[in-house]
PDB file of C-alpha atoms in Angstrom:
ATOM      1  CA  MET A   1     112.995  93.500  97.475  1.00 44.00           C
ATOM      2  CA  LYS A   2     111.784  96.725  95.614  1.00 45.00           C
ATOM      3  CA  LYS A   3     111.178  98.419  98.957  1.00 43.00           C
ATOM      4  CA  LEU A   4     114.565  97.630 100.241  1.00 35.00           C
ATOM      5  CA  LEU A   5     116.166  99.086  97.046  1.00 35.00           C
ATOM      6  CA  LEU A   6     114.095 102.230  97.261  1.00 37.00           C
ATOM      7  CA  ALA A   7     115.010 102.612 100.984  1.00 41.00           C
ATOM      8  CA  LEU A   8     118.796 102.298 100.089  1.00 38.00           C
ATOM      9  CA  LEU A   9     118.388 104.887  97.284  1.00 41.00           C
ATOM     10  CA  PHE A  10     116.731 107.482  99.661  1.00 43.00           C
ATOM     11  CA  LEU A  11     118.814 106.714 102.731  1.00 39.00           C
ATOM     12  CA  PRO A  12     121.500 109.313 101.897  1.00 40.00           C
ATOM     13  CA  PHE A  13     118.774 112.053 101.819  1.00 40.00           C
ATOM     14  CA  ILE A  14     117.038 111.117 105.087  1.00 39.00           C
ATOM     15  CA  SER A  15     118.633 112.022 108.365  1.00 39.00           C
ATOM     16  CA  PHE A  16     117.176 110.887 111.734  1.00 40.00           C
ATOM     17  CA  SER A  17     120.168 112.415 113.682  1.00 46.00           C
ATOM     18  CA  GLN A  18     117.964 115.154 115.019  1.00 63.00           C
ATOM     19  CA  SER A  19     120.207 117.936 113.952  1.00 85.00           C
ATOM     20  CA  ILE A  20     119.714 120.680 111.264  1.00 91.00           C
ATOM     21  CA  PRO A  21     122.316 120.413 108.423  1.00 92.00           C
ATOM     22  CA  LYS A  22     124.320 123.691 108.196  1.00 93.00           C
ATOM     23  CA  GLU A  23     124.717 123.426 104.339  1.00 94.00           C
ATOM     24  CA  GLY A  24     122.259 123.193 101.747  1.00 95.00           C
ATOM     25  CA  LEU A  25     118.483 123.053 101.651  1.00 97.00           C
ATOM     26  CA  SER A  26     116.777 120.944 104.301  1.00 98.00           C
ATOM     27  CA  VAL A  27     113.156 120.256 105.195  1.00 98.00           C
ATOM     28  CA  VAL A  28     112.703 119.399 108.869  1.00 98.00           C
ATOM     29  CA  GLU A  29     109.652 117.886 110.163  1.00 97.00           C
ATOM     30  CA  PHE A  30     109.087 118.645 113.900  1.00 97.00           C
ATOM     31  CA  ASN A  31     106.803 116.142 115.383  1.00 96.00           C
ATOM     32  CA  ALA A  32     106.207 114.259 118.609  1.00 95.00           C
ATOM     33  CA  SER A  33     105.687 110.621 119.373  1.00 92.00           C
ATOM     34  CA  PHE A  34     102.222 111.266 120.890  1.00 91.00           C
ATOM     35  CA  SER A  35     101.084 112.807 117.627  1.00 90.00           C
ATOM     36  CA  ASN A  36      99.131 110.446 115.186  1.00 88.00           C
ATOM     37  CA  THR A  37      99.552 113.024 112.450  1.00 91.00           C
ATOM     38  CA  LYS A  38     102.470 112.588 110.118  1.00 90.00           C
ATOM     39  CA  CYS A  39     103.650 114.453 106.908  1.00 94.00           C
ATOM     40  CA  GLU A  40     102.820 111.681 104.492  1.00 94.00           C
ATOM     41  CA  TYR A  41     104.557 113.230 101.594  1.00 97.00           C
ATOM     42  CA  LEU A  42     107.835 114.297 103.374  1.00 97.00           C
ATOM     43  CA  ASN A  43     110.015 111.673 101.746  1.00 96.00           C
ATOM     44  CA  LYS A  44     108.566 112.512  98.331  1.00 98.00           C
ATOM     45  CA  LEU A  45     110.063 116.067  98.348  1.00 98.00           C
ATOM     46  CA  ASP A  46     112.828 116.676  95.864  1.00 97.00           C
ATOM     47  CA  ASP A  47     116.104 118.690  95.944  1.00 97.00           C
ATOM     48  CA  CYS A  48     116.440 118.808  99.723  1.00 97.00           C
ATOM     49  CA  LYS A  49     117.650 116.748 102.709  1.00 97.00           C
ATOM     50  CA  ILE A  50     114.961 115.374 105.015  1.00 97.00           C
ATOM     51  CA  VAL A  51     115.332 115.582 108.773  1.00 97.00           C
ATOM     52  CA  LYS A  52     112.745 114.354 111.375  1.00 96.00           C
ATOM     53  CA  ILE A  53     112.946 115.792 114.982  1.00 96.00           C
ATOM     54  CA  ASP A  54     110.792 114.352 117.747  1.00 96.00           C
ATOM     55  CA  ILE A  55     110.301 117.196 120.110  1.00 96.00           C
ATOM     56  CA  SER A  56     109.142 114.779 122.888  1.00 94.00           C
ATOM     57  CA  LYS A  57     112.763 113.428 122.845  1.00 93.00           C
ATOM     58  CA  ASN A  58     114.602 116.713 121.861  1.00 93.00           C
ATOM     59  CA  THR A  59     112.842 119.240 124.003  1.00 92.00           C
ATOM     60  CA  LYS A  60     115.429 121.907 123.383  1.00 94.00           C
ATOM     61  CA  ALA A  61     114.578 121.930 119.626  1.00 94.00           C
ATOM     62  CA  GLN A  62     110.905 122.751 120.604  1.00 94.00           C
ATOM     63  CA  GLY A  63     111.940 125.992 122.347  1.00 94.00           C
ATOM     64  CA  LYS A  64     114.894 126.872 119.996  1.00 95.00           C
ATOM     65  CA  TYR A  65     112.588 126.756 116.951  1.00 96.00           C
ATOM     66  CA  LYS A  66     109.547 127.936 118.573  1.00 96.00           C
ATOM     67  CA  ILE A  67     107.333 124.837 117.769  1.00 96.00           C
ATOM     68  CA  ALA A  68     103.887 125.414 118.984  1.00 94.00           C
ATOM     69  CA  VAL A  69     102.055 122.614 117.221  1.00 95.00           C
ATOM     70  CA  VAL A  70     103.038 119.485 115.496  1.00 96.00           C
ATOM     71  CA  PRO A  71     103.604 118.559 112.847  1.00 96.00           C
ATOM     72  CA  THR A  72     105.489 121.667 111.780  1.00 97.00           C
ATOM     73  CA  LEU A  73     107.642 121.724 108.559  1.00 98.00           C
ATOM     74  CA  ILE A  74     110.522 124.241 108.408  1.00 98.00           C
ATOM     75  CA  ILE A  75     112.631 124.759 105.327  1.00 98.00           C
ATOM     76  CA  PHE A  76     116.312 125.567 106.306  1.00 98.00           C
ATOM     77  CA  LYS A  77     118.835 127.056 103.819  1.00 97.00           C
ATOM     78  CA  ASP A  78     122.447 126.628 105.108  1.00 97.00           C
ATOM     79  CA  GLY A  79     121.148 126.185 108.658  1.00 96.00           C
ATOM     80  CA  GLU A  80     118.795 129.251 108.700  1.00 97.00           C
ATOM     81  CA  GLU A  81     115.039 129.166 108.638  1.00 98.00           C
ATOM     82  CA  VAL A  82     113.592 130.272 105.268  1.00 98.00           C
ATOM     83  CA  ALA A  83     109.956 129.062 105.394  1.00 98.00           C
ATOM     84  CA  ARG A  84     107.638 127.426 107.837  1.00 98.00           C
ATOM     85  CA  PHE A  85     104.386 125.302 107.462  1.00 98.00           C
ATOM     86  CA  GLN A  86     102.449 124.601 110.681  1.00 97.00           C
ATOM     87  CA  ALA A  87      99.617 122.340 111.473  1.00 95.00           C
ATOM     88  CA  ASN A  88      96.303 123.811 112.378  1.00 93.00           C
ATOM     89  CA  ILE A  89      94.887 123.453 115.954  1.00 90.00           C
ATOM     90  CA  MET A  90      93.537 119.959 115.085  1.00 90.00           C
ATOM     91  CA  MET A  91      97.182 118.836 114.380  1.00 89.00           C
ATOM     92  CA  GLN A  92      96.516 118.568 110.728  1.00 93.00           C
ATOM     93  CA  LEU A  93      99.186 119.968 108.318  1.00 95.00           C
ATOM     94  CA  GLU A  94      97.277 121.817 105.579  1.00 94.00           C
ATOM     95  CA  ALA A  95     100.200 122.613 103.395  1.00 97.00           C
ATOM     96  CA  THR A  96     100.218 120.254 100.425  1.00 97.00           C
ATOM     97  CA  GLN A  97     103.108 118.522  98.815  1.00 98.00           C
ATOM     98  CA  GLU A  98     102.845 120.891  95.883  1.00 98.00           C
ATOM     99  CA  GLU A  99     103.010 123.959  98.036  1.00 98.00           C
ATOM    100  CA  VAL A 100     106.040 122.724  99.888  1.00 98.00           C
ATOM    101  CA  GLN A 101     107.880 121.589  96.735  1.00 98.00           C
ATOM    102  CA  GLU A 102     106.939 124.981  95.153  1.00 98.00           C
ATOM    103  CA  LYS A 103     108.543 126.751  98.043  1.00 98.00           C
ATOM    104  CA  ILE A 104     111.826 124.624  97.816  1.00 98.00           C
ATOM    105  CA  GLU A 105     112.016 125.400  94.005  1.00 98.00           C
ATOM    106  CA  GLU A 106     111.549 129.132  94.708  1.00 97.00           C
ATOM    107  CA  ILE A 107     114.224 129.104  97.291  1.00 97.00           C
ATOM    108  CA  ILE A 108     116.646 127.286  94.848  1.00 96.00           C
ATOM    109  CA  MET A 109     115.902 129.807  92.063  1.00 96.00           C
ATOM    110  CA  GLU A 110     116.742 132.804  94.322  1.00 93.00           C
ATOM    111  CA  ASP A 111     120.513 131.793  93.868  1.00 86.00           C
ATOM    112  CA  PHE A 112     120.344 132.303  90.158  1.00 86.00           C
TER     113      PHE A 112
END
């Protein structure tokens, strides 16, 4: 029951529609179904919308956003890329939750 309540609380912040929001701050995980590596902390990030795009299903996104390795996290502000975190050649994302969250907060503070 607790898991269901948590899922319902976070549902408005998680989008699986495979599109980049044009307004606000979004963190997009570009990944592929063949990849065993996922960003484990993605849903723990604060003050942003979360979008997951599977480039094996959305091949246009791979070219448009120049995704060379998965997973790749891109932070978008009002639909424009403002930061990128890419996996290494072993398909392991080296950016920590703290580093990504710090960048989100930095982007938010730029508006003040």
